[in-house]
CSV table of C-alpha atoms in Angstrom, one decimal:
chain,number,residue,atom,x,y,z
A,1,MET,CA,-30.4,13.9,7.9
A,2,ALA,CA,-28.5,13.7,4.6
A,3,ALA,CA,-25.1,13.6,6.5
A,4,ALA,CA,-26.5,10.9,8.8
A,5,ALA,CA,-27.7,8.8,5.9
A,6,ALA,CA,-24.3,9.1,4.1
A,7,LEU,CA,-22.4,8.2,7.2
A,8,ALA,CA,-24.7,5.3,7.9
A,9,ARG,CA,-24.0,3.9,4.4
A,10,LEU,CA,-20.3,4.4,5.0
A,11,GLU,CA,-20.6,2.5,8.3
A,12,GLN,CA,-22.4,-0.4,6.6
A,13,LYS,CA,-19.5,-0.7,4.2
A,14,GLN,CA,-16.7,-0.3,6.8
A,15,PRO,CA,-16.9,-2.2,10.1
A,16,ARG,CA,-16.0,-0.5,13.3
A,17,ALA,CA,-13.0,-0.8,15.6
A,18,ARG,CA,-12.9,-1.8,19.2
A,19,GLY,CA,-11.8,0.3,22.2
A,20,PRO,CA,-12.6,3.7,23.7
A,21,THR,CA,-12.0,7.1,21.9
A,22,SER,CA,-11.0,10.4,23.2
A,23,GLN,CA,-14.3,12.2,22.4
A,24,GLU,CA,-16.6,9.7,24.0
A,25,SER,CA,-19.7,11.9,24.3
A,26,ILE,CA,-19.4,12.9,20.6
A,27,ARG,CA,-18.9,9.3,19.5
A,28,ASN,CA,-21.9,8.1,21.5
A,29,GLN,CA,-24.1,10.8,19.9
A,30,VAL,CA,-22.9,9.8,16.4
A,31,ARG,CA,-23.6,6.1,17.2
A,32,LYS,CA,-27.1,7.0,18.4
A,33,GLU,CA,-27.9,8.9,15.2
A,34,LEU,CA,-26.4,6.2,13.0
A,35,ARG,CA,-28.3,3.5,14.8
A,36,ALA,CA,-31.6,5.4,14.3
A,37,GLU,CA,-30.8,5.9,10.6
A,38,ALA,CA,-29.9,2.3,10.1
A,39,THR,CA,-33.2,1.2,11.8
A,40,VAL,CA,-35.2,3.4,9.5
A,41,SER,CA,-33.3,2.0,6.5
A,42,GLY,CA,-34.2,-1.5,7.6
A,43,ASN,CA,-30.7,-2.6,8.4
A,44,PRO,CA,-30.1,-2.2,12.1
A,45,GLU,CA,-27.4,-4.8,12.2
A,46,ALA,CA,-25.2,-2.7,10.0
A,47,LEU,CA,-23.7,-1.0,13.0
A,48,GLY,CA,-23.0,-4.0,15.1
A,49,SER,CA,-19.7,-5.1,13.7
A,50,ASN,CA,-16.4,-3.9,15.2
A,51,MET,CA,-14.0,-6.1,13.3
A,52,ALA,CA,-11.4,-4.7,10.9
A,53,PRO,CA,-11.8,-5.6,7.2
A,54,GLU,CA,-10.5,-9.0,6.3
A,55,PRO,CA,-7.4,-9.1,4.1
A,56,LYS,CA,-8.0,-9.7,0.5
A,57,GLU,CA,-6.0,-11.9,-1.7
A,58,GLU,CA,-4.2,-10.0,-4.4
A,59,GLY,CA,-2.3,-12.7,-6.2
A,60,SER,CA,0.0,-13.6,-3.3
A,61,ALA,CA,-0.2,-15.9,-0.3
A,62,HIS,CA,1.9,-13.5,1.8
A,63,LEU,CA,-0.1,-10.3,1.3
A,64,VAL,CA,-1.4,-10.4,4.9
A,65,VAL,CA,-2.6,-6.8,5.1
A,66,PRO,CA,-5.0,-5.4,2.5
A,67,GLY,CA,-3.7,-1.9,2.9
A,68,VAL,CA,-3.3,0.8,5.4
A,69,TYR,CA,-6.4,1.5,7.5
A,70,PHE,CA,-7.3,4.2,10.1
A,71,THR,CA,-9.8,4.5,13.0
A,72,CYS,CA,-12.1,7.5,13.1
A,73,PRO,CA,-11.8,8.9,16.7
A,74,LEU,CA,-15.4,10.2,16.6
A,75,MET,CA,-17.3,7.1,15.6
A,76,GLY,CA,-14.7,4.2,15.7
A,77,ALA,CA,-15.2,3.2,12.1
A,78,ILE,CA,-12.3,1.5,10.3
A,79,LEU,CA,-11.5,3.6,7.2
A,80,ARG,CA,-9.2,3.4,4.2
A,81,LYS,CA,-6.8,6.3,3.6
A,82,ASP,CA,-9.0,7.9,1.0
A,83,GLN,CA,-12.0,7.8,3.3
A,84,ARG,CA,-10.6,9.2,6.6
A,85,ASP,CA,-10.9,13.0,5.8
A,86,ALA,CA,-14.5,12.8,4.4
A,87,SER,CA,-15.6,10.6,7.3
A,88,ILE,CA,-14.2,12.9,10.0
A,89,ARG,CA,-15.8,15.9,8.2
A,90,GLU,CA,-19.2,14.3,8.1
A,91,ALA,CA,-19.0,13.3,11.8
A,92,ILE,CA,-18.1,16.8,12.8
A,93,LEU,CA,-20.9,18.4,10.7
A,94,MET,CA,-23.4,15.9,12.3
A,95,HIS,CA,-22.3,17.1,15.7
A,96,PHE,CA,-23.5,20.6,15.1
A,97,SER,CA,-27.1,19.6,15.9
A,98,THR,CA,-26.1,18.6,19.5
A,99,ASP,CA,-23.1,20.8,20.5
A,100,PRO,CA,-22.5,23.6,18.0
A,101,VAL,CA,-19.7,25.1,20.1
A,102,ALA,CA,-17.6,21.9,20.2
A,103,ALA,CA,-18.4,21.1,16.6
A,104,SER,CA,-17.3,24.6,15.4
A,105,ILE,CA,-14.1,24.4,17.5
A,106,MET,CA,-13.3,21.0,15.9
A,107,LYS,CA,-14.0,22.4,12.5
A,108,ILE,CA,-11.6,25.3,13.0
A,109,HIS,CA,-8.7,23.1,14.2
A,110,THR,CA,-9.4,20.2,11.8
A,111,PHE,CA,-10.5,21.8,8.5
A,112,ASN,CA,-7.7,24.4,8.3
A,113,LYS,CA,-4.4,22.8,7.6
A,114,ASP,CA,-2.1,25.7,8.2
A,115,ARG,CA,-1.3,25.3,11.9
A,116,ASP,CA,0.4,28.7,12.2
A,117,ARG,CA,-2.6,30.5,10.7
A,118,VAL,CA,-5.0,28.6,13.0
A,119,LYS,CA,-3.0,29.6,16.0
A,120,LEU,CA,-2.9,33.2,15.0
A,121,GLY,CA,-6.7,33.2,14.4
A,122,VAL,CA,-7.5,31.4,17.6
A,123,ASP,CA,-5.3,33.8,19.7
A,124,THR,CA,-7.0,36.8,18.1
A,125,ILE,CA,-10.5,35.4,18.9
A,126,ALA,CA,-9.3,34.8,22.5
A,127,LYS,CA,-8.2,38.4,22.7
A,128,TYR,CA,-11.6,39.6,21.6
A,129,LEU,CA,-13.2,37.4,24.3
A,130,ASP,CA,-10.7,38.6,26.9
A,131,ASN,CA,-11.6,42.3,26.1
A,132,ILE,CA,-15.3,41.5,26.7
A,133,HIS,CA,-14.6,39.7,29.9
A,134,LEU,CA,-12.4,42.5,31.3
A,135,HIS,CA,-14.6,45.3,30.1
A,136,PRO,CA,-18.2,44.0,30.3
A,137,GLN,CA,-19.6,47.6,30.4
A,138,GLU,CA,-17.7,48.8,27.3
A,139,GLU,CA,-20.1,48.4,24.3
A,140,LYS,CA,-17.3,48.8,21.8
A,141,TYR,CA,-15.7,45.4,22.8
A,142,ARG,CA,-19.0,43.6,22.1
A,143,LYS,CA,-18.9,44.6,18.4
A,144,ILE,CA,-16.5,43.2,15.8
A,145,LYS,CA,-16.4,44.8,12.4
A,146,VAL,CA,-16.4,42.1,9.8
A,147,GLN,CA,-14.5,44.1,7.2
A,148,ASN,CA,-11.8,45.0,9.8
A,149,LYS,CA,-8.4,44.2,8.2
A,150,VAL,CA,-7.2,42.1,11.2
A,151,PHE,CA,-10.5,40.2,11.3
A,152,GLN,CA,-10.4,39.5,7.6
A,153,GLU,CA,-6.7,38.4,7.5
A,154,ARG,CA,-6.7,36.3,10.7
A,155,ILE,CA,-10.2,35.1,11.4
A,156,HIS,CA,-12.6,35.4,8.4
A,157,CYS,CA,-10.2,33.3,6.3
A,158,LEU,CA,-10.5,30.3,8.6
A,159,GLU,CA,-13.2,27.7,8.1
A,160,GLY,CA,-15.5,27.3,11.1
A,161,THR,CA,-15.0,30.7,12.7
A,162,HIS,CA,-18.4,32.0,11.6
A,163,GLU,CA,-20.1,29.0,13.2
A,164,PHE,CA,-18.1,29.5,16.4
A,165,PHE,CA,-19.1,33.2,16.8
A,166,GLU,CA,-22.8,32.3,16.2
A,167,ALA,CA,-22.6,29.3,18.6
A,168,ILE,CA,-21.2,31.4,21.5
A,169,GLY,CA,-23.8,34.2,21.1
A,170,PHE,CA,-22.7,36.6,18.4
A,171,GLN,CA,-25.2,37.8,15.8
A,172,LYS,CA,-24.4,39.3,12.4
A,173,VAL,CA,-26.1,42.7,12.0
A,174,LEU,CA,-25.8,45.8,9.8
A,175,LEU,CA,-24.9,49.0,11.8
A,176,PRO,CA,-24.7,52.6,10.6
A,177,ILE,CA,-21.2,54.2,10.6
A,178,PRO,CA,-20.8,57.9,11.4
A,179,ASP,CA,-19.8,60.0,8.4
A,180,GLN,CA,-20.4,57.0,6.1
A,181,GLU,CA,-23.2,56.6,3.6
A,182,GLY,CA,-24.0,52.9,4.0
A,183,PRO,CA,-24.0,50.5,7.0
A,184,GLU,CA,-21.3,48.0,7.8
A,185,GLU,CA,-21.6,44.4,8.9
A,186,PHE,CA,-20.7,43.6,12.5
A,187,TYR,CA,-20.7,40.6,14.9
A,188,VAL,CA,-22.5,41.8,18.0
A,189,LEU,CA,-22.6,39.8,21.2
A,190,SER,CA,-26.2,39.2,22.5
A,191,GLU,CA,-27.3,40.4,25.9
A,192,ALA,CA,-28.0,36.8,26.9
A,193,ALA,CA,-24.4,35.7,26.1
A,194,LEU,CA,-23.0,38.8,27.9
A,195,ALA,CA,-25.0,37.8,31.0
A,196,GLN,CA,-23.0,34.5,31.2
A,197,PRO,CA,-19.3,35.6,31.2
A,198,GLU,CA,-18.3,32.2,32.7
A,199,SER,CA,-19.6,30.5,29.5
A,200,LEU,CA,-17.6,32.8,27.3
A,201,GLU,CA,-14.5,32.1,29.3
A,202,ARG,CA,-15.1,28.3,29.1
A,203,HIS,CA,-15.6,28.5,25.4
A,204,LYS,CA,-12.4,30.5,25.0
A,205,GLU,CA,-10.4,27.8,26.9
A,206,GLN,CA,-12.0,25.1,24.8
A,207,LEU,CA,-10.9,26.9,21.7
A,208,LEU,CA,-7.3,27.5,22.9
A,209,SER,CA,-6.8,23.9,24.1
A,210,ALA,CA,-8.4,22.0,21.2
A,211,GLU,CA,-6.4,19.8,18.8
A,212,PRO,CA,-7.2,18.7,15.3
A,213,VAL,CA,-9.4,15.6,15.0
A,214,ARG,CA,-7.2,13.0,13.3
A,215,ALA,CA,-7.8,9.4,12.4
A,216,THR,CA,-5.4,7.0,14.2
A,217,LEU,CA,-3.4,4.3,12.4
A,218,ALA,CA,-5.1,0.9,12.8
A,219,ARG,CA,-2.5,-1.6,13.9
A,220,GLN,CA,-4.5,-4.5,12.3
A,221,ARG,CA,-3.0,-6.9,14.9
A,222,ARG,CA,-2.9,-10.5,13.8
A,223,VAL,CA,-1.3,-13.6,15.3
A,224,PHE,CA,0.1,-16.5,13.2
A,225,ARG,CA,1.2,-20.0,13.9
A,226,PRO,CA,4.9,-20.8,13.5
A,227,SER,CA,5.7,-20.7,9.8
A,228,PRO,CA,8.8,-20.9,7.5
A,229,LEU,CA,7.3,-17.9,5.7
A,230,ALA,CA,7.8,-15.6,8.7
A,231,SER,CA,10.4,-13.5,6.9
A,232,GLN,CA,8.5,-13.2,3.6
A,233,PHE,CA,6.5,-10.0,3.1
A,234,ASP,CA,4.5,-8.9,0.1
A,235,LEU,CA,3.2,-5.5,0.9
A,236,PRO,CA,0.3,-3.6,-0.7
A,237,ALA,CA,0.9,-0.3,-2.6
A,238,ASP,CA,-0.3,1.8,0.4
A,239,PHE,CA,3.1,1.1,2.1
A,240,PHE,CA,5.1,2.9,-0.5
A,241,ASN,CA,5.4,6.6,-1.5
A,242,LEU,CA,6.7,5.4,-4.9
A,243,THR,CA,4.8,3.4,-7.5
A,244,ALA,CA,5.9,-0.2,-8.0
A,245,GLU,CA,7.4,0.7,-11.4
A,246,GLU,CA,9.5,3.5,-9.8
A,247,ILE,CA,10.7,1.2,-7.1
A,248,LYS,CA,11.8,-1.5,-9.5
A,249,ARG,CA,13.6,1.0,-11.8
A,250,GLU,CA,15.3,2.6,-8.8
A,251,GLN,CA,16.5,-0.8,-7.6
A,252,TRP,CA,17.8,-1.7,-11.0
A,253,LEU,CA,19.7,1.6,-11.4
A,254,ARG,CA,21.2,1.3,-7.9
A,255,SER,CA,22.5,-2.2,-8.4
A,256,GLU,CA,24.0,-1.2,-11.7
A,257,ALA,CA,25.7,1.9,-10.4
A,258,VAL,CA,26.6,0.9,-6.9
A,259,GLU,CA,30.1,-0.4,-7.7
A,260,ARG,CA,30.9,2.5,-10.0
A,261,LEU,CA,29.9,5.1,-7.4
A,262,SER,CA,31.0,3.5,-4.2
A,263,VAL,CA,34.5,5.0,-4.4
A,264,LEU,CA,33.3,8.4,-5.6
A,265,ARG,CA,30.6,9.2,-3.0
A,266,THR,CA,31.5,11.6,-0.2
A,267,LYS,CA,30.2,11.3,3.3
A,268,ALA,CA,27.7,14.1,2.6
A,269,MET,CA,26.4,12.3,-0.5
A,270,ARG,CA,25.9,9.0,1.5
A,271,GLU,CA,24.0,10.9,4.2
A,272,ARG,CA,21.7,12.5,1.6
A,273,GLU,CA,21.0,9.1,0.1
A,274,GLU,CA,20.2,7.7,3.5
A,275,GLN,CA,17.8,10.6,4.2
A,276,ARG,CA,16.0,9.9,0.9
A,277,GLU,CA,15.8,6.2,1.8
A,278,MET,CA,14.1,7.1,5.2
A,279,ARG,CA,11.5,9.3,3.5
A,280,LYS,CA,10.6,6.8,0.9
A,281,TYR,CA,8.3,4.8,3.2
A,282,THR,CA,5.4,6.1,5.3
A,283,TYR,CA,4.4,2.8,6.9
A,284,THR,CA,6.0,-0.4,8.0
A,285,LEU,CA,4.7,-3.9,8.7
A,286,LEU,CA,6.4,-5.6,11.6
A,287,ARG,CA,6.4,-9.2,12.8
A,288,VAL,CA,7.7,-10.4,16.2
A,289,ARG,CA,8.6,-14.1,16.5
A,290,LEU,CA,7.8,-15.3,20.0
A,291,PRO,CA,9.7,-18.0,21.9
A,292,ASP,CA,7.0,-20.6,20.9
A,293,GLY,CA,7.4,-19.7,17.3
A,294,CYS,CA,4.1,-17.8,17.0
A,295,LEU,CA,4.2,-14.5,15.1
A,296,LEU,CA,2.6,-11.2,16.2
A,297,GLN,CA,2.1,-8.7,13.5
A,298,GLY,CA,1.1,-5.0,13.4
A,299,THR,CA,1.2,-1.9,11.2
A,300,PHE,CA,3.1,1.2,12.2
A,301,TYR,CA,4.2,4.6,10.9
A,302,ALA,CA,7.8,4.4,9.6
A,303,ARG,CA,8.6,7.4,11.8
A,304,GLU,CA,7.2,6.0,15.0
A,305,ARG,CA,9.6,5.2,17.8
A,306,VAL,CA,10.7,1.8,18.9
A,307,ALA,CA,8.9,2.3,22.1
A,308,ALA,CA,5.6,2.0,20.2
A,309,LEU,CA,6.5,-1.5,19.2
A,310,TYR,CA,7.4,-2.5,22.8
A,311,GLY,CA,4.0,-1.1,23.9
A,312,PHE,CA,2.2,-3.0,21.1
A,313,VAL,CA,3.9,-6.3,22.1
A,314,ARG,CA,3.4,-5.7,25.9
A,315,GLU,CA,-0.4,-5.3,25.3
A,316,ALA,CA,-0.5,-8.8,23.8
A,317,LEU,CA,1.4,-10.6,26.5
A,318,GLN,CA,-0.3,-12.6,29.2
A,319,ASN,CA,2.5,-11.6,31.7
A,320,ASP,CA,2.9,-8.0,30.6
A,321,TRP,CA,4.9,-7.1,33.7
A,322,LEU,CA,7.9,-9.3,32.8
A,323,PRO,CA,10.8,-7.4,31.0
A,324,PHE,CA,11.7,-8.6,27.5
A,325,GLU,CA,13.9,-7.8,24.6
A,326,LEU,CA,13.4,-7.4,20.9
A,327,LEU,CA,16.2,-8.2,18.5
A,328,ALA,CA,16.4,-7.1,14.8
A,329,SER,CA,18.1,-9.1,12.1
A,330,GLY,CA,21.7,-10.0,13.0
A,331,GLY,CA,21.0,-10.0,16.7
A,332,GLN,CA,20.9,-6.1,17.1
A,333,LYS,CA,19.0,-5.3,20.3
A,334,LEU,CA,16.4,-2.6,20.1
A,335,SER,CA,16.3,-0.5,23.2
A,336,GLU,CA,12.9,0.7,24.4
A,337,ASP,CA,14.4,3.8,25.9
A,338,GLU,CA,16.3,4.8,22.8
A,339,ASN,CA,14.5,7.5,20.9
A,340,LEU,CA,15.0,6.0,17.4
A,341,ALA,CA,12.3,5.7,14.7
A,342,PHE,CA,11.8,2.5,12.7
A,343,ASN,CA,13.1,4.1,9.5
A,344,GLU,CA,16.3,5.0,11.4
A,345,CYS,CA,16.8,1.4,12.5
A,346,GLY,CA,16.3,0.0,9.0
A,347,LEU,CA,12.9,-1.6,9.9
A,348,VAL,CA,11.0,-0.3,6.9
A,349,PRO,CA,9.0,-1.2,4.9
A,350,SER,CA,8.8,-4.5,6.8
A,351,ALA,CA,10.9,-6.5,9.3
A,352,LEU,CA,10.9,-9.7,11.3
A,353,LEU,CA,12.1,-9.3,14.9
A,354,THR,CA,12.8,-11.8,17.6
A,355,PHE,CA,11.3,-11.7,21.1
A,356,SER,CA,13.2,-13.0,24.2
A,357,TRP,CA,12.6,-12.7,27.9
A,358,ASP,CA,15.1,-10.7,29.8
A,359,ALA,CA,18.0,-13.0,30.6
A,360,ALA,CA,18.4,-12.0,34.2
A,361,VAL,CA,14.7,-12.6,34.8
A,362,LEU,CA,14.9,-16.1,33.3
A,363,GLU,CA,17.9,-16.8,35.5
A,364,ASP,CA,15.9,-15.8,38.6
A,365,ILE,CA,13.0,-18.0,37.6
A,366,ARG,CA,15.3,-21.0,37.1
A,367,ALA,CA,17.0,-20.3,40.4
A,368,ALA,CA,13.6,-20.5,42.0
A,369,SER,CA,13.2,-24.0,40.5
A,370,THR,CA,10.1,-22.8,38.5
A,371,GLN,CA,9.5,-22.7,34.8
A,372,PRO,CA,8.1,-19.6,32.9
A,373,ASP,CA,4.6,-20.0,31.7
A,374,ILE,CA,4.8,-21.4,28.2
A,375,SER,CA,1.6,-19.5,27.2
A,376,ILE,CA,3.0,-16.2,26.2
A,377,LEU,CA,0.1,-14.4,24.4
A,378,LYS,CA,-3.3,-13.6,25.9
A,379,PRO,CA,-5.9,-16.3,25.5
A,380,GLU,CA,-8.2,-14.1,23.3
A,381,LEU,CA,-5.4,-13.6,20.8
A,382,LEU,CA,-4.5,-17.3,20.7
A,383,SER,CA,-8.1,-18.2,20.1
A,384,ALA,CA,-7.9,-16.1,16.9
A,385,ILE,CA,-4.6,-17.5,15.7
A,386,GLU,CA,-4.2,-17.9,11.9
A,387,LYS,CA,-2.1,-19.8,9.4
A,388,LEU,CA,0.4,-17.6,7.5
């Protein structure tokens, strides 16, 4: 109840995002509990909004994103960077009341950051369950000694494993040890769980195939009318790994030393500098100027591939089946099939690109004595168009 109340308060502060999520049943249950809590608190409307936070003015007319935001896959809430981990943790903990097996599996894969250690622990648990499945009459396989070295080093150290064992039917008991004075702690599989081997097998497959629950980057898609300010960007601090002061100082030092060092730098030195440049930015804000002058804007990871931008633009088009091209500054064509990241194309921390229909398609349209539809974007996007 405390977790539900805390999550309800979070939801009241942060509106929710549109669209389906990957764990639909979990999300629906979380929604149900949040709605009940909001009703009790006297504010049932708090869960009704799906809109992303409105950008806030921060001393600039061109600051068109308030920061970097994420969508929680379990409940659809729009979250700031500093909220995402706590929100996902609370949503997973809430789910223990309805599906403890699924919740414990999500906890194992999400709360433990060392992926190699998680894989080792998960594989070891699967081995335990395989032994039970293959030797159901062997009592020794139904007992796991908690102080066993392998268990301690591979499983006990992982958050969520205790809940998983309890959820699938193990109980912690003290058992006597031959030739030992005191008893030892064991996980012992219950008779009821042993009688359902297909359930143990299903839980094992769930554990092996699960992935961490991660918040997804919110694109914060916006559409602007034609504007002479299209190429002007004023980005919030979230887009940079360096502080504003560090960036200014680095730019000053570079401009002062560039002429002096240009003749001295080797190819290896230049490559190292380019690598540092690419790692400097985590996110990028991209605008696409359409043939009618309108601007389509979205937020991306700096290491996402160009194909992600093509998909983003295609989702906004009224005729999404028509081929098109995207051009960077200087007329450089970005190929959808080329496996390049935005930071490798120089499209960070922001960039303005130009959209154009495929030339061959336009030629075919003109040959057919027809004109392409002047309405490029979907009507619902045009209805929400803004002034930059």
